[in-house]
Structure formats: structure tokens, C-alpha cells
Coordinates of C-alpha atoms and ligand atoms in Angstrom, one line a residue:
M1011 CA 0.0 0.0 0.0
A1012 CA 2.8 2.4 0.8
A1013 CA 4.3 1.6 -2.6
V1014 CA 1.0 2.3 -4.4
D1015 CA 0.5 5.5 -2.4
L1016 CA 3.9 6.8 -3.4
N1017 CA 3.3 5.8 -7.0
A1018 CA -0.1 7.6 -6.9
E1019 CA 1.7 10.7 -5.5
S1020 CA 4.2 10.5 -8.4
L1021 CA 1.2 10.5 -10.7
G1022 CA -0.1 13.7 -9.1
V1023 CA -2.5 12.3 -6.5
P1024 CA -1.0 13.2 -3.2
R1025 CA -1.5 11.2 0.0
K1026 CA -3.4 13.9 1.7
Q1027 CA -6.0 13.7 -1.1
L1028 CA -6.2 10.0 -0.5
M1029 CA -6.7 10.6 3.2
E1030 CA -9.5 13.0 2.4
S1031 CA -11.2 10.4 0.2
S1032 CA -10.8 7.7 2.9
G1033 CA -12.2 10.0 5.6
N1034 CA -15.1 10.9 3.4
A1035 CA -15.9 7.3 2.7
V1036 CA -16.0 6.5 6.4
A1037 CA -18.4 9.4 7.0
R1038 CA -20.7 8.1 4.2
A1039 CA -20.8 4.7 5.9
C1040 CA -21.5 6.4 9.3
R1041 CA -24.4 8.3 7.7
D1042 CA -25.8 5.0 6.5
L1043 CA -25.5 3.5 10.0
A1044 CA -27.0 6.3 12.2
D1045 CA -29.5 9.1 11.9
P1046 CA -28.3 12.7 12.1
G1047 CA -28.1 14.0 15.6
S1048 CA -26.6 10.6 16.8
T1049 CA -23.6 10.7 19.0
V1050 CA -20.4 9.5 17.4
A1051 CA -17.2 8.7 19.4
I1052 CA -14.1 8.7 17.1
V1053 CA -11.1 6.9 18.7
A1054 CA -8.1 8.0 16.6
G1055 CA -4.5 6.6 16.7
R1056 CA -1.4 8.4 15.9
G1057 CA -0.9 7.2 12.3
N1058 CA -2.7 7.6 9.0
N1059 CA -5.5 5.3 10.2
G1060 CA -6.3 7.9 12.8
G1061 CA -5.7 10.6 10.2
D1062 CA -8.5 9.2 8.1
A1063 CA -11.0 9.6 11.0
L1064 CA -9.7 13.1 11.7
V1065 CA -11.0 13.8 8.2
T1066 CA -14.3 11.9 8.9
A1067 CA -15.0 14.2 11.8
R1068 CA -15.2 17.1 9.3
F1069 CA -17.8 15.3 7.2
L1070 CA -20.2 14.5 10.1
K1071 CA -21.6 18.1 10.8
A1072 CA -25.1 16.7 11.4
Y1073 CA -23.8 14.5 14.2
D1074 CA -22.6 15.0 17.7
V1075 CA -19.0 14.0 17.3
T1076 CA -16.2 13.7 19.9
V1077 CA -12.7 12.8 18.9
H1078 CA -10.4 10.9 21.3
L1079 CA -6.8 11.1 20.2
L1080 CA -4.8 8.3 21.8
G1081 CA -1.6 10.2 22.7
R1082 CA -0.4 13.7 22.6
P1083 CA -0.7 15.6 19.2
E1084 CA 3.1 15.9 19.0
T1085 CA 3.2 12.1 18.7
I1086 CA 1.1 12.0 15.6
S1087 CA 3.4 10.2 13.2
T1088 CA 2.6 11.7 9.8
D1089 CA 2.3 15.3 8.6
I1090 CA -1.0 14.7 6.8
A1091 CA -2.6 13.2 10.0
R1092 CA -1.2 16.1 12.1
E1093 CA -2.6 18.7 9.6
N1094 CA -6.0 17.2 9.9
W1095 CA -5.7 17.2 13.7
D1096 CA -4.7 20.9 13.6
A1097 CA -7.7 21.7 11.4
L1098 CA -10.1 20.2 14.0
V1099 CA -8.5 22.2 16.8
A1100 CA -8.6 25.4 14.7
A1101 CA -12.3 24.7 14.1
E1102 CA -13.0 24.3 17.8
A1103 CA -14.2 20.7 17.3
D1104 CA -14.8 18.5 20.3
V1105 CA -11.4 16.9 20.5
R1106 CA -9.7 15.2 23.5
T1107 CA -6.2 13.8 24.0
V1108 CA -5.9 10.6 26.0
T1109 CA -2.5 10.0 27.4
D1110 CA -3.4 7.4 30.0
S1111 CA -5.9 4.7 29.0
A1112 CA -7.7 5.2 32.4
D1113 CA -8.7 8.7 31.1
L1114 CA -10.5 7.3 28.1
D1115 CA -14.2 8.0 28.6
L1116 CA -16.3 7.2 25.5
G1117 CA -19.6 8.0 27.2
D1118 CA -22.5 6.1 25.7
P1119 CA -22.3 6.8 22.0
D1120 CA -24.6 5.5 19.2
V1121 CA -21.5 4.9 17.0
V1122 CA -17.9 4.3 17.7
I1123 CA -15.5 4.9 14.8
D1124 CA -12.4 2.7 15.4
A1125 CA -9.4 4.5 13.8
M1126 CA -6.7 3.5 16.2
L1127 CA -4.7 1.3 13.8
G1128 CA -5.0 -0.1 10.3
T1129 CA -2.4 -1.7 8.1
G1130 CA 0.4 -0.3 10.3
V1131 CA -0.2 -2.6 13.2
T1132 CA 2.8 -4.7 14.4
G1133 CA 2.2 -7.3 17.0
A1134 CA -0.3 -7.4 19.8
L1135 CA -2.0 -4.1 20.7
R1136 CA 0.0 -2.1 23.3
E1137 CA -1.4 0.5 25.7
P1138 CA -3.4 2.6 25.5
E1139 CA -4.8 0.9 22.4
A1140 CA -5.5 -2.4 24.1
T1141 CA -7.6 -0.9 26.9
A1142 CA -9.3 1.3 24.4
A1143 CA -10.2 -1.7 22.3
R1144 CA -11.8 -3.3 25.3
A1145 CA -13.6 -0.1 26.1
I1146 CA -14.9 0.0 22.5
N1147 CA -16.0 -3.6 22.7
D1148 CA -17.8 -3.0 26.0
T1149 CA -20.0 -0.2 24.6
D1150 CA -23.5 -0.9 23.1
A1151 CA -22.5 1.3 20.2
T1152 CA -22.4 0.2 16.5
V1153 CA -18.7 -0.1 15.8
L1154 CA -17.4 1.1 12.5
A1155 CA -13.7 0.3 11.8
V1156 CA -11.5 2.3 9.5
D1157 CA -9.7 0.2 7.0
V1158 CA -9.1 -2.8 9.4
P1159 CA -10.5 -3.4 12.9
S1160 CA -7.6 -2.2 15.2
G1161 CA -5.4 -5.1 16.2
V1162 CA -6.3 -7.3 13.3
D1163 CA -3.7 -8.2 10.7
A1164 CA -5.2 -7.1 7.3
D1165 CA -3.6 -10.1 5.5
T1166 CA -4.5 -12.9 7.9
G1167 CA -7.6 -11.6 9.8
E1168 CA -5.8 -12.8 12.9
A1169 CA -5.0 -10.7 16.0
E1170 CA -2.1 -11.4 18.3
G1171 CA -3.8 -9.9 21.2
V1172 CA -7.1 -8.0 21.9
S1173 CA -8.8 -6.5 18.8
V1174 CA -11.8 -4.4 18.1
A1175 CA -15.0 -6.4 17.3
A1176 CA -16.4 -4.2 14.5
D1177 CA -19.9 -4.4 13.1
H1178 CA -18.8 -2.6 9.9
V1179 CA -15.4 -2.0 8.2
V1180 CA -14.8 0.5 5.5
T1181 CA -11.6 -0.6 3.8
F1182 CA -9.8 1.4 1.1
H1183 CA -8.9 0.8 -2.5
D1184 CA -9.0 -3.0 -2.5
D1185 CA -10.3 -5.8 -0.3
K1186 CA -7.9 -7.1 2.3
P1187 CA -7.7 -10.9 2.4
G1188 CA -7.9 -11.0 6.2
L1189 CA -11.3 -9.2 6.3
D1190 CA -13.3 -11.9 4.6
A1191 CA -12.7 -14.2 7.7
L1192 CA -14.2 -11.6 10.0
D1193 CA -17.8 -11.6 11.1
C1194 CA -18.7 -8.1 10.0
E1195 CA -19.9 -6.1 7.0
V1196 CA -17.1 -4.9 4.7
T1197 CA -17.3 -2.0 2.3
V1198 CA -14.4 -1.5 -0.1
A1199 CA -14.2 2.3 -0.8
D1200 CA -12.6 3.6 -4.0
I1201 CA -10.4 6.4 -2.7
G1202 CA -9.3 7.7 -6.2
I1203 CA -6.0 5.8 -6.5
P1204 CA -5.6 5.5 -10.3
D1205 CA -5.1 1.9 -11.6
A1206 CA -1.9 3.4 -13.2
A1207 CA -0.4 3.6 -9.7
E1208 CA -0.3 -0.2 -9.6
L1209 CA 0.3 -1.0 -13.3
F1210 CA 3.2 1.4 -14.0
T1211 CA 6.5 1.2 -12.1
G1212 CA 7.3 4.2 -9.9
P1213 CA 9.3 5.4 -6.9
G1214 CA 7.0 3.4 -4.7
D1215 CA 8.5 0.2 -6.1
L1216 CA 11.9 1.1 -4.6
I1217 CA 10.5 1.0 -1.0
A1218 CA 10.9 -2.8 -1.0
L1219 CA 14.7 -2.3 -1.4
G1220 CA 14.9 -0.4 1.9
R1221 CA 18.5 -0.8 3.0
D1222 CA 19.0 -1.6 6.7
S1223 CA 22.1 0.1 7.9
Q1224 CA 23.4 -3.0 9.7
S1225 CA 23.7 -4.7 6.3
H1226 CA 27.1 -6.3 5.7
K1227 CA 28.9 -8.1 2.9
G1228 CA 26.9 -10.9 1.3
D1229 CA 23.5 -9.5 2.4
H1230 CA 22.8 -7.9 -0.9
G1231 CA 23.7 -10.8 -3.2
D1232 CA 26.4 -12.6 -5.1
V1233 CA 25.8 -12.6 -8.8
L1234 CA 27.5 -14.8 -11.4
V1235 CA 27.5 -13.6 -15.1
V1236 CA 28.1 -16.3 -17.6
G1237 CA 28.9 -14.6 -20.9
G1238 CA 31.5 -13.6 -23.5
G1239 CA 32.8 -15.2 -26.5
P1240 CA 32.4 -13.3 -29.8
Y1241 CA 31.7 -10.3 -27.6
T1242 CA 33.9 -9.2 -24.7
G1243 CA 32.3 -6.1 -23.2
A1244 CA 28.8 -7.5 -22.6
P1245 CA 29.6 -9.7 -19.5
A1246 CA 31.7 -7.0 -18.0
L1247 CA 28.9 -4.5 -18.4
A1248 CA 26.4 -6.9 -16.8
A1249 CA 28.6 -7.7 -13.9
Q1250 CA 29.5 -4.1 -13.1
A1251 CA 25.8 -3.2 -13.4
A1252 CA 25.1 -5.9 -10.8
L1253 CA 27.5 -4.2 -8.4
R1254 CA 26.1 -0.7 -9.2
A1255 CA 22.6 -2.1 -8.4
G1256 CA 23.7 -3.3 -5.0
A1257 CA 25.1 -6.8 -5.3
D1258 CA 28.1 -7.2 -3.0
L1259 CA 29.9 -9.6 -5.3
A1260 CA 29.9 -10.0 -9.0
R1261 CA 31.7 -12.8 -10.8
V1262 CA 32.2 -13.4 -14.5
A1263 CA 32.7 -16.8 -16.1
A1264 CA 33.9 -16.3 -19.7
P1265 CA 36.2 -17.9 -22.3
E1266 CA 39.7 -17.3 -21.2
H1267 CA 40.6 -14.6 -23.8
V1268 CA 37.6 -12.6 -22.6
A1269 CA 38.4 -13.3 -18.9
R1270 CA 41.9 -12.0 -19.3
E1271 CA 40.7 -8.8 -21.0
I1272 CA 38.0 -8.1 -18.4
Q1273 CA 40.3 -8.8 -15.5
G1274 CA 42.6 -6.2 -17.1
Y1275 CA 40.1 -3.4 -17.1
S1276 CA 37.9 -4.0 -14.1
E1277 CA 39.4 -4.9 -10.7
N1278 CA 35.9 -4.9 -9.2
L1279 CA 35.1 -8.3 -10.7
I1280 CA 36.1 -11.8 -9.8
V1281 CA 36.8 -13.4 -13.2
S1282 CA 37.3 -17.0 -14.1
G1283 CA 38.2 -18.2 -17.6
F1284 CA 37.2 -21.4 -19.3
S1285 CA 39.0 -23.0 -22.2
G1286 CA 38.3 -22.3 -25.8
A1287 CA 36.8 -19.4 -27.8
H1288 CA 33.2 -19.8 -26.7
L1289 CA 30.9 -21.7 -24.3
T1290 CA 30.5 -25.4 -25.1
P1291 CA 28.7 -28.3 -23.3
D1292 CA 31.9 -29.6 -21.6
H1293 CA 32.1 -26.3 -19.6
V1294 CA 28.6 -26.9 -18.1
P1295 CA 29.5 -29.2 -15.1
D1296 CA 32.0 -26.6 -13.8
L1297 CA 29.6 -23.8 -14.4
L1298 CA 26.8 -25.6 -12.5
E1299 CA 29.2 -26.0 -9.6
L1300 CA 30.2 -22.3 -9.7
A1301 CA 26.5 -21.3 -10.0
A1302 CA 25.4 -23.4 -7.1
D1303 CA 27.0 -21.1 -4.5
R1304 CA 25.7 -17.9 -6.1
D1305 CA 22.4 -16.1 -5.4
V1306 CA 21.6 -15.3 -9.0
V1307 CA 23.1 -16.2 -12.4
V1308 CA 23.0 -13.8 -15.4
F1309 CA 23.2 -16.0 -18.4
G1310 CA 23.8 -14.8 -21.9
P1311 CA 25.5 -11.5 -22.4
G1312 CA 27.9 -11.8 -25.3
L1313 CA 27.8 -15.6 -25.5
G1314 CA 27.0 -15.6 -29.2
D1315 CA 24.8 -18.2 -30.9
A1316 CA 27.2 -21.0 -32.0
D1317 CA 25.4 -24.3 -32.1
A1318 CA 27.7 -25.7 -29.3
T1319 CA 27.0 -22.6 -27.2
L1320 CA 23.3 -23.0 -27.5
D1321 CA 23.6 -26.7 -26.7
A1322 CA 25.5 -25.6 -23.6
V1323 CA 22.8 -23.1 -22.6
G1324 CA 20.2 -25.9 -22.9
S1325 CA 22.1 -28.4 -20.8
F1326 CA 23.0 -25.7 -18.1
L1327 CA 19.4 -24.6 -17.8
A1328 CA 18.1 -28.2 -17.7
D1329 CA 20.2 -29.0 -14.6
F1330 CA 20.1 -25.5 -12.9
D1331 CA 17.5 -25.1 -10.2
G1332 CA 18.3 -21.6 -9.0
T1333 CA 17.4 -18.1 -10.2
A1334 CA 18.7 -16.8 -13.5
V1335 CA 18.3 -13.8 -15.7
V1336 CA 18.5 -15.0 -19.3
D1337 CA 19.4 -12.5 -22.0
A1338 CA 20.6 -12.2 -25.6
D1339 CA 21.3 -15.3 -27.7
A1340 CA 20.6 -17.7 -24.8
L1341 CA 16.9 -16.6 -24.8
Q1342 CA 16.1 -18.7 -27.9
V1343 CA 16.8 -21.9 -26.0
V1344 CA 14.4 -21.2 -23.1
P1345 CA 11.2 -22.3 -24.8
E1346 CA 12.8 -25.7 -25.6
V1347 CA 14.2 -26.5 -22.2
D1348 CA 12.4 -28.1 -19.3
T1349 CA 13.9 -26.6 -16.2
D1350 CA 13.2 -26.2 -12.4
A1351 CA 15.1 -22.9 -12.5
T1352 CA 13.3 -19.6 -11.8
L1353 CA 14.0 -17.6 -15.0
I1354 CA 13.7 -13.9 -15.8
C1355 CA 13.9 -13.5 -19.5
T1356 CA 14.8 -10.1 -20.9
P1357 CA 14.1 -10.1 -24.6
H1358 CA 13.7 -7.1 -26.8
Q1359 CA 10.7 -7.5 -29.2
G1360 CA 12.8 -9.2 -31.9
E1361 CA 14.2 -11.7 -29.4
L1362 CA 10.7 -12.3 -28.1
Q1363 CA 9.5 -13.2 -31.6
K1364 CA 12.5 -15.5 -32.0
M1365 CA 11.3 -17.2 -28.7
G1366 CA 7.9 -17.8 -30.3
G1367 CA 6.2 -14.8 -28.6
E1368 CA 4.1 -12.2 -30.3
T1369 CA 4.3 -8.4 -30.1
A1370 CA 2.1 -5.5 -31.1
N1371 CA 2.5 -1.8 -31.6
D1372 CA -0.1 -0.8 -28.9
W1373 CA 1.5 -1.3 -25.5
D1374 CA -1.9 -2.3 -24.0
A1375 CA -2.2 -5.2 -26.5
R1376 CA 1.4 -6.1 -25.7
C1377 CA 0.5 -6.5 -22.0
E1378 CA -2.0 -9.3 -22.9
L1379 CA 0.4 -11.0 -25.3
V1380 CA 3.4 -10.9 -22.9
R1381 CA 1.2 -12.1 -20.0
D1382 CA 0.0 -15.1 -22.0
F1383 CA 3.4 -16.0 -23.3
A1384 CA 4.9 -15.7 -19.8
G1385 CA 2.2 -18.1 -18.6
E1386 CA 3.0 -20.5 -21.5
L1387 CA 6.8 -20.3 -20.7
G1388 CA 6.3 -20.5 -17.0
H1389 CA 8.9 -17.8 -16.4
V1390 CA 9.0 -14.1 -15.9
L1391 CA 9.3 -12.0 -19.1
L1392 CA 10.6 -8.5 -19.2
V1393 CA 10.0 -7.4 -22.8
K1394 CA 12.0 -4.3 -23.6
G1395 CA 10.5 -1.4 -25.6
A1396 CA 9.5 2.3 -25.3
Y1397 CA 7.1 0.7 -22.6
D1398 CA 8.8 -2.3 -21.0
I1399 CA 6.2 -5.0 -20.4
V1400 CA 6.8 -7.3 -17.4
S1401 CA 4.7 -10.3 -16.5
D1402 CA 4.9 -13.7 -14.7
G1403 CA 1.8 -15.0 -16.5
D1404 CA -0.6 -13.5 -13.9
D1405 CA 0.4 -9.9 -13.0
V1406 CA 1.5 -7.3 -15.5
R1407 CA 3.7 -4.3 -14.8
V1408 CA 4.6 -1.6 -17.3
N1409 CA 7.8 0.5 -17.1
R1410 CA 7.8 3.9 -18.8
T1411 CA 11.3 5.2 -17.8
G1412 CA 14.1 5.2 -20.5
N1413 CA 14.5 6.9 -23.8
P1414 CA 15.4 6.2 -27.5
G1415 CA 19.1 7.0 -26.7
M1416 CA 19.2 3.7 -24.9
T1417 CA 19.0 1.6 -28.1
V1418 CA 22.8 2.0 -28.2
G1419 CA 24.5 -1.4 -27.7
G1420 CA 25.2 -2.6 -24.2
T1421 CA 22.2 -1.1 -22.3
G1422 CA 20.6 -4.5 -22.5
D1423 CA 23.6 -6.0 -20.7
V1424 CA 23.3 -3.3 -18.1
L1425 CA 19.6 -4.1 -17.6
A1426 CA 20.4 -7.8 -17.2
G1427 CA 23.0 -7.1 -14.6
V1428 CA 20.8 -4.7 -12.7
T1429 CA 17.9 -7.2 -12.8
G1430 CA 20.3 -10.0 -11.6
A1431 CA 21.3 -8.0 -8.5
L1432 CA 17.7 -7.1 -7.7
A1433 CA 16.7 -10.7 -8.0
C1434 CA 19.0 -11.5 -5.1
V1435 CA 16.7 -9.4 -2.8
L1436 CA 13.3 -9.2 -4.5
P1437 CA 10.8 -11.8 -5.9
P1438 CA 11.4 -12.4 -9.7
L1439 CA 8.5 -10.3 -11.0
D1440 CA 9.4 -7.3 -8.8
A1441 CA 13.1 -7.7 -9.6
A1442 CA 12.2 -7.5 -13.3
A1443 CA 9.9 -4.5 -12.9
V1444 CA 12.2 -2.6 -10.7
G1445 CA 15.2 -3.5 -12.9
A1446 CA 13.5 -2.0 -15.9
Y1447 CA 12.5 1.1 -13.9
V1448 CA 16.0 1.7 -12.4
N1449 CA 17.8 1.0 -15.8
G1450 CA 15.5 3.4 -17.6
R1451 CA 15.8 6.1 -14.9
A1452 CA 19.6 5.7 -15.1
G1453 CA 19.3 6.2 -18.9
D1454 CA 17.1 9.3 -18.4
V1455 CA 19.8 10.8 -16.2
A1456 CA 22.5 9.9 -18.7
V1457 CA 20.6 11.4 -21.7
E1458 CA 20.3 14.7 -19.8
E1459 CA 24.1 14.9 -19.8
F1460 CA 25.0 13.2 -23.0
G1461 CA 22.0 13.6 -25.3
G1462 CA 21.9 11.1 -28.1
G1463 CA 25.6 10.4 -27.6
L1464 CA 25.1 8.3 -24.5
V1465 CA 26.8 5.0 -24.3
A1466 CA 26.1 2.0 -22.1
T1467 CA 28.7 2.8 -19.5
D1468 CA 27.0 6.2 -19.0
V1469 CA 23.8 4.2 -18.1
L1470 CA 25.9 1.8 -16.0
N1471 CA 27.4 4.6 -13.9
R1472 CA 24.1 6.2 -13.2
V1473 CA 22.3 3.1 -11.9
P1474 CA 22.8 4.3 -8.3
A1475 CA 20.9 7.5 -9.3
G1476 CA 18.1 5.3 -10.7
L1477 CA 17.8 3.6 -7.3
E1478 CA 17.3 6.8 -5.3
V1479 CA 13.9 7.4 -3.8
D1480 CA 13.4 11.2 -3.6
E1481 CA 10.1 11.1 -1.5
Ligands
LIG2043 N1 -3.8 3.4 0.0 C1 -4.5 3.3 1.2 O1 -5.2 2.3 1.4 C2 -4.5 4.4 2.1 C3 -4.7 4.1 3.5 N2 -4.6 5.1 4.5 C4 -4.7 4.8 5.9 O2 -3.4 4.6 6.4 C5 -3.4 3.5 7.3 C6 -2.0 3.0 7.5 O3 -1.4 4.1 8.2 P1 0.0 4.0 8.9 O4 0.4 5.3 9.5 O5 1.0 3.3 8.0 O6 -0.2 2.9 10.1 P2 -1.5 2.9 11.2 O7 -2.1 4.2 11.3 O8 -2.3 1.7 10.8 O9 -0.7 2.5 12.5 C7 0.6 3.0 12.8 C8 0.6 3.6 14.2 O10 0.2 2.6 15.1 C9 1.2 2.4 16.1 N3 1.3 0.9 16.3 C10 1.7 0.0 15.5 N4 1.6 -1.3 16.1 C11 1.0 -1.0 17.3 C12 0.6 -1.9 18.4 N5 0.7 -3.2 18.3 N6 0.0 -1.3 19.5 C13 -0.1 0.0 19.6 N7 0.3 0.9 18.6 C14 0.8 0.4 17.5 C15 2.5 2.9 15.4 O11 3.4 3.3 16.4 C16 1.9 4.1 14.6 O12 1.7 5.2 15.4 C17 -4.3 2.6 6.6 O13 -4.8 1.5 7.5 C18 -5.4 3.5 6.2 O14 -6.4 3.7 7.2 C19 -4.3 6.5 4.1 O15 -4.8 7.4 4.9 C20 -4.8 6.8 2.7 C21 -4.3 5.8 1.7
K2044 K1 -8.9 0.7 12.6

């Protein structure tokens, strides 16, 4: 939800507007439950759940409303909730602050609006929320819960400790799986979040990457790039991109002439060479061993399409059961191989057709085609284009970052490396969607500086900029 809210904000629908819609939806439900003139006790927490009900109070003019804030106003945890509190105080509304649960006196209201906690709950209710929940449950009032009955986990419907027994719940934007198990009426209120906030990648998708400061080496992934042959630069770009996107370690396995060259110009990479001019099946056992201890393998950059190489790709994938990003010439093998591996395939539209997929000019039509083909393949597809289409056969995400300057050679290798690093810390679909978003954003920063003259290393070096969340 936090990711969707931030994406909505980036589309021009700020959170305060969402809170106004949420509060209004709760007021509408309250008007359906009780006649004008009824007494309404709003019990508000210090987060946005409480904030929603501080808005509701403004939409219940025909009612006798009392707001009980659990905690001092200074402890309200978000600016938009605090602003709504200040607006009530400025309007001389009947608001009270409860710092000790013994002070909570709800009176004998017709309706209680439970806005203590919503999706932000962690663990069993602490004080004063726990006592307040019992006080709410002890009234004869009709209890209307905001988003989730306080104390209940929205995903499971379980409560670790005491929770509010609601008669009605107004939940926002989409149903919460845990609510169906509850014995109460649930209304799902549309609060004006555009579908685009979930379909298109945006800054909200980076929240999942939150870096904890205690992180240490190895937490953020160990990526192996298997590539090189007719092309030298591709595996080095992919491996460096993995480091730029947060992997702690990036290794390259390449034919020895390529390995020597890469080791020469990039001391950041751990490079191992295998015999011969390109990948062949007899290299596969060693590669499987090397891959077994990595988090993610990026397979394909610069491998070329010699028959023996494609045979090697097939036999590697057939025996590999980890997670791999597959790119470039290796892609054409994927539809023919039966594998237990989790694959993220990153074709451009020409490579997609070579794999047996279909494309279309209209991006909306492409969503359908990519989703169906991903379902057929049983792997995640990231199909590059002006709009990158990402799907795992069920969900579809669309990425709109990037620019025509990025058709220059090598940006696909950078994308494969970025996606590989993210696949160490995110589920495959998210890794592909965020990979496309970050790579495109890096390209948008690069084109600002280099115009149409941008080259892949410009994108590579701006991947960290692509990862920044400027909230
Ligand atoms: N897109 C949407 O659906 C929108 C939903 N909105 C509302 O926002 C809340 C989520 O708000 P958030 O601030 O993230 O968390 P909460 O208000 O639910 O709770 C955080 C608050 O509670 C304290 N806390 C956490 N666990 C406990 C506990 N076990 N005991 C006591 N106190 C606890 C924590 O310290 C914080 O102070 C969502 O439910 C909707 O109602 C947005 O308004 C609009 C968009
Ligand atoms: K609640």
C-alpha cells in the first residue's frame, strides 16, 4: 500500500488527497448507520488510520462528534494526519487527547469509529490501544472500523492480542484478504487511486529495497555472469551493473581470452576463464558447480549463438534449479528447455518473436500477449521497448522510464546485470519490474548529460541514481 500510495503521489495524486477520500468514505458509511443527531465517538490513533478519521469528523456536521486522540498531538506520526488534527483544533471541534488509558471515557455513543490502527499494526496491541479496544467492545454502540479493525492483521484476519470487534469495516482501494474471515460487513471504498499507480512502475516500487544500515557483505547478493565469446564487453557491463545495483559480489565466467581482457580493465570483478573461444557443453559441469553457490546467475551477455554454445545453454538450464536472468542469444533456448530454474527472460521484441512470442504496436495489447506468453513459458518475461512489459503470467507491470538514446549497444547487458542484482533481494517479478525502472531512470539521467551520444557505460554509472527514492 505504501508503494501504491507513493506511485499515486508521483502521478499527481498526493496522500493527503487519498486521506480526504478515505475519511469521506468513512463518513458516508456512518451516515448509513446512524441518523443525524446521533452521538459518534471517534477513537483515533497516531498514524494515518487515525488521520482518516480526523477527516471523517469534518464530514459529520449533522452528528454529535467527539474525537479521542490516543496520545499527545506531538506524537502523531505523519504530517497529513497532524494537519487534519490541527484543522479540527482550529475549528474548535470537540477533540480530546488521551495519554493514559484510564482517562478514556467514551460515554454512551450510538456509533464508535475505530481509527486506532490499520495496516500499520505490528504485534499485539500495546497500551493505551489495548484498553481502548476493550472499552470500545464494551459499549453498546455500533462499531465502524477504519480500513481494518484495530489489532487485526489485514492479510490474515488474525489478531495477536485483543482487537476491536467491529460491526462494519470501510476498507480502502482493494479488499484485504484478512477481512473476509471476520464476522462483519465490509465496504471497499474507492479512494481515487488510479489503476496506473499499480500498473506502472514508480518510486514506490523502490521502497521494498529499503536498505537496513546493519547490512554487511553478502547480504545484498552474489551474482555470477556467464557470458562472453564473440563479444567481450557484454559480460563485464552486466557484472559491473550488478555491483552498481547493490550486489556485494559479481563474478564473470567467460572464455579465457575474454576473462583476461575483463580482469585487465575491471578490478571490481572476480573473473574465471574457461578454455576455448566460446561456451560449449563440456564447460557446463564446472559452471553448474560455480553457479550453485551464487544467489543469481545472469546468463547470456555476449555468448553468441554458435550451435555448441546454444547446446551448452540448454544443458546448463536443464540442470540448474536456482534463479537466473537469461538475456541475448541464450533466450532462444528457453522455450525448448524443461527446467526447475526460476528464470527472468529479458528479450527485446525481436528476441521475443524468436522465442515464439508475439508483439504488437499498442502497449496495452502487448500486455495481454506478454502475460499469455509468460504463462506459457512458466517464467517471468521483461520485454523491452518504449514501454517495457513485465509479467509472470498473472500480474503485469509496465515501465515507462528510459528513452530512445538507450538503443545503443550494451544497455541490455546493463539491464540484465541490474535485474540480476535485484533478483537477489526481490521476488522475480518485482526484480524485473524494478530492474526496468531503475535502468530506464539511469538512462534518463544519462541522456540529460550526453544527449543522443550516450553509451552503455553512462547508463551503468548512473544506476545508483536510478535507485534513489526522492520522496
Ligand atoms: N492506500 C490506502 O489504502 C490508504 C490508506 N490510508 C490509511 O493509512 C493507514 C496506514 O497508516 P500507517 O500510518 O501506516 O499505520 P497505522 O495508522 O495503521 O498504525 C501506525 C501507528 O500505530 C502504532 N502501532 C503499530 N503497532 C501497534 C501496536 N501493536 N500497538 C499500539 N500501537 C501500534 C504505530 O506506532 C503508529 O503510530 C491505513 O490503514 C489506512 O487507514 C491512508 O490514509 C490513505 C491511503
Ligand atoms: K482501525
